[in-house]
Amino acid sequence: MDLKLPNPVRPAFVKTEHDDAVIVNIGPSHPATHGTVQIIAALDGEKVLRADVHCGYLHRGFEKECEDHTWHNLIPYVDRLNYCSALINDFAYCDAVEQLMGVAITPRARYLRTLLAEYSRLADHLTCVAATLMELGAMTAFLYLVMIRDYIYEHIADLTGARVTYSYGRIGGLARDLPAGWTARLVAILDQYEDFIGRVHGLVDRNRIFIDRMRNVGVITTEDAINWGYTGPILRSTGAPRDLRKDTPYLAYAELDFEVPVGIKGDNYDRYYVRMREMDESVHMIRQLVDMLPAGPINVDDPRCVLPEKSLVYGEIESLITHFKLIMDGPRVPAGEIYVAHEGANGELGFYLVSDGSGTPYKVHVRAPSFVHMGGAHRMLEGYQLADVVPTFGSINMIGGECDR
Amino acid sequence: MTPRTIPIRSEREPRSAFEYIATRKDELIGWARKFSLFPYPFVTACCAMEFMAVSSSPYDTDRFGAALPRFSPRQADLLMVVGTVTHKQAPILLKVYEQMCEPKWVMAFGVCATSGGFYQNYAAVAGIDRIIPVDIYIPGCPPRPEMVIDGIMQLQDKIARSQHLIVNKSF
Amino acid sequence: MAASILDTVAGELDPAGTGSTLAHGTLVLVVPAAQLRGTVERLKAEFGFDLFLDVTAVDWPRDELRFEVVYHFYATTHRVRVRVKTRVPAADPTVDSLTFLYGSARFMERECHEMYGIAFRGNDDLRPILLYEGFKGHPLRKDYPKQQEQPLVPYRK
Ligand code: SF4
């Protein structure tokens, strides 16, 4: 073809101190980097000397888009940040807006949000572990994990109407209450999960190939991890028990009994194992929450942010006007700013909101864990083999939507 | 297998002997091609989650001969664009498309690839058909797996019905 | 306990009590751009704010000091957050880079640079990161039209 295509990125180096270093480009459309990330690596033989990580191939203008929508209307956009665990994003965002408005959600909504956030975390970790294992060739384990993830997707779809992107959180509550029989199916899925996850443990935990690919690869120390802004499972895999659910409890986490699993040396194997253990903890939490779930309304009674019931909208003029105002102008959020962080599946997911008192946000900024993790990713790649890029990237679990926004 | 055993689905009346044979040849090629789709997943965004579900055991695109993802565009004949394509990604998409050999088909998976979806801003390309030709669009954000399977089947029909370049006088 | 450490920080870094507030559990420090570096150095060294969470900017086009650069820090031992804000004018939107203190500042400053055009003095790697080479303007500024596209490849007819 005669078309000369422009290069969207500029590499940090075109040659290195090593004369015989080879520079290769990996990505952004590469089977081993699930997500669209590009790595420009200088190689000495098979060893990575320097790595230059580029992201941004999925930059969809989230923050600009937010400034154009009302506080409610941008919930679907929030969903698509970390699309593996969209509910955690929803709830973190809604929590931030609620705190800015001074709204306290109902107990049922609080417990239900906690339950669903853990359920989402389960799906997210399943995806991450499954993708990592598949890239290492463990196809059977991948199919087991995706199977259980699909049960979860279908099950959440019963509740929210969508399999991946739910748009289920609402400012002041949730979109709808649980359908009949939902918790019974939930318990059944958790039992199946235990069965499947046991098989995966049996297949890979002590597998020679798996250990050789994962142990002592992509090691990072706690000091380094904190310096590079790591949070979440990666920081915990280095041995630091830092978990926002324990450190600054939000939602209903203070009332739950759970442990924070930590790793020993912060390598790929630890990251894999921390995720596996966190899933067990999530299941443990969900089981507690099913018993704790109180009855009651799921939305607060606050006309500033919660839509009136549909029957009232059709039946009386005040509700119709409230509905119209909330849809067209958006909920009035008092002027101010707030930073609220939840423990996302990948780390600290923070929302920094600035309101000027109108129905649309003045600014929405997301502190996305994946983006920060990409900033230090070269530390885990340099000094290892080229083939180690694959499991290391898998265990970092970079999620494009959240990283590039 | 001889061409004779293949049912003719075309309703066109053959006008000349050559055209008659050529139609049968097209059908033969189409029949062979529609069951040997080698997809190249150009996976960028949230739709990838559904792509994973579609291609693994619960939905199993294996049944349609579209099982084995080829991670080299040179070995693939179906480009599945799964997710949002941004302006930064556009040159890569075009390059991948140009690297694919004929015959090639393009599937736009999800509304982002179809039309940009609800990302109408400075960063996202409003539909990949602004950059490359598209054969089949699958709407949905993300589309349900059933929808994807339906899309694959419709693409197969399209392949079976279309004329193929390798059919000429010497073949 | 969390509140008391924040009180200490506020008392030490803002003895006059004019530039600090406690809002939604976060201590907010407003400092002039020239003092940013010293403030953050002390935050890290004396009060253990070891996790650099985030840097972004807010665009107030009508103000004389148009850009408000906002930093968030977290102390992993005390489990509290501090927000540091500073204002810079549109004519010279320059602040000191924090890359010498925190590795994670590197990527985040790159993002802030391309989105708002804030220059970070001391960060030698301000290549585009979410956008691409050749993108003109700063999309998150309020005067950048939302749908102004800058395609890299020509559209088909
Ligand atoms: S169509 Fe929807 S789910 Fe698919 S990539 Fe676009 S936003 Fe994501």
PDB file of C-alpha atoms and ligand atoms in Angstrom, chain A residues 60 80 83 164-165, chain B residues 44-48 82-84 109-113 116-119 140-143, ligand 1:
ATOM      1  CA  ARG A  60     -12.123   7.663  24.956  1.00  0.00           C
ATOM      2  CA  ARG A  80     -16.980   1.322  31.259  1.00  0.00           C
ATOM      3  CA  TYR A  83     -15.386  -3.144  32.677  1.00  0.00           C
ATOM      4  CA  VAL A 164     -21.026  -6.709  31.556  1.00  0.00           C
ATOM      5  CA  THR A 165     -21.976  -3.059  31.765  1.00  0.00           C
TER       6      THR A 165
ATOM      7  CA  THR B  44      -9.557  -3.144  22.521  1.00  0.00           C
ATOM      8  CA  ALA B  45     -12.222  -2.550  25.132  1.00  0.00           C
ATOM      9  CA  CYS B  46     -15.133  -3.749  27.225  1.00  0.00           C
ATOM     10  CA  CYS B  47     -16.559  -5.838  24.424  1.00  0.00           C
ATOM     11  CA  ALA B  48     -13.555  -8.103  24.945  1.00  0.00           C
ATOM     12  CA  VAL B  82     -14.045  -5.707  19.297  1.00  0.00           C
ATOM     13  CA  GLY B  83     -14.439  -2.440  21.142  1.00  0.00           C
ATOM     14  CA  THR B  84     -13.801   1.231  20.721  1.00  0.00           C
ATOM     15  CA  PHE B 109     -18.448  -5.942  17.275  1.00  0.00           C
ATOM     16  CA  GLY B 110     -20.397  -3.610  19.533  1.00  0.00           C
ATOM     17  CA  VAL B 111     -21.774  -0.149  18.986  1.00  0.00           C
ATOM     18  CA  CYS B 112     -18.428   1.516  19.494  1.00  0.00           C
ATOM     19  CA  ALA B 113     -16.970  -0.188  16.477  1.00  0.00           C
ATOM     20  CA  GLY B 116     -18.702   5.202  18.058  1.00  0.00           C
ATOM     21  CA  GLY B 117     -21.538   4.463  20.447  1.00  0.00           C
ATOM     22  CA  PHE B 118     -21.939   7.070  23.097  1.00  0.00           C
ATOM     23  CA  TYR B 119     -18.376   8.245  22.728  1.00  0.00           C
ATOM     24  CA  GLY B 140     -25.097  -3.861  21.502  1.00  0.00           C
ATOM     25  CA  CYS B 141     -23.028  -2.450  24.283  1.00  0.00           C
ATOM     26  CA  PRO B 142     -21.723  -5.085  24.558  1.00  0.00           C
ATOM     27  CA  PRO B 143     -23.766  -7.411  22.343  1.00  0.00           C
TER      28      PRO B 143
HETATM   29  S1  SF4 D   1     -19.797  -1.083  22.564  1.00  0.00           S
HETATM   30 FE1  SF4 D   1     -20.026  -0.713  24.754  1.00  0.00          FE
HETATM   31  S2  SF4 D   1     -19.128  -2.517  25.711  1.00  0.00           S
HETATM   32 FE2  SF4 D   1     -18.393  -2.448  23.605  1.00  0.00          FE
HETATM   33  S3  SF4 D   1     -16.465  -1.332  23.664  1.00  0.00           S
HETATM   34 FE3  SF4 D   1     -18.070   0.145  23.263  1.00  0.00          FE
HETATM   35  S4  SF4 D   1     -18.609   0.933  25.275  1.00  0.00           S
HETATM   36 FE4  SF4 D   1     -17.524  -0.971  25.584  1.00  0.00          FE
END
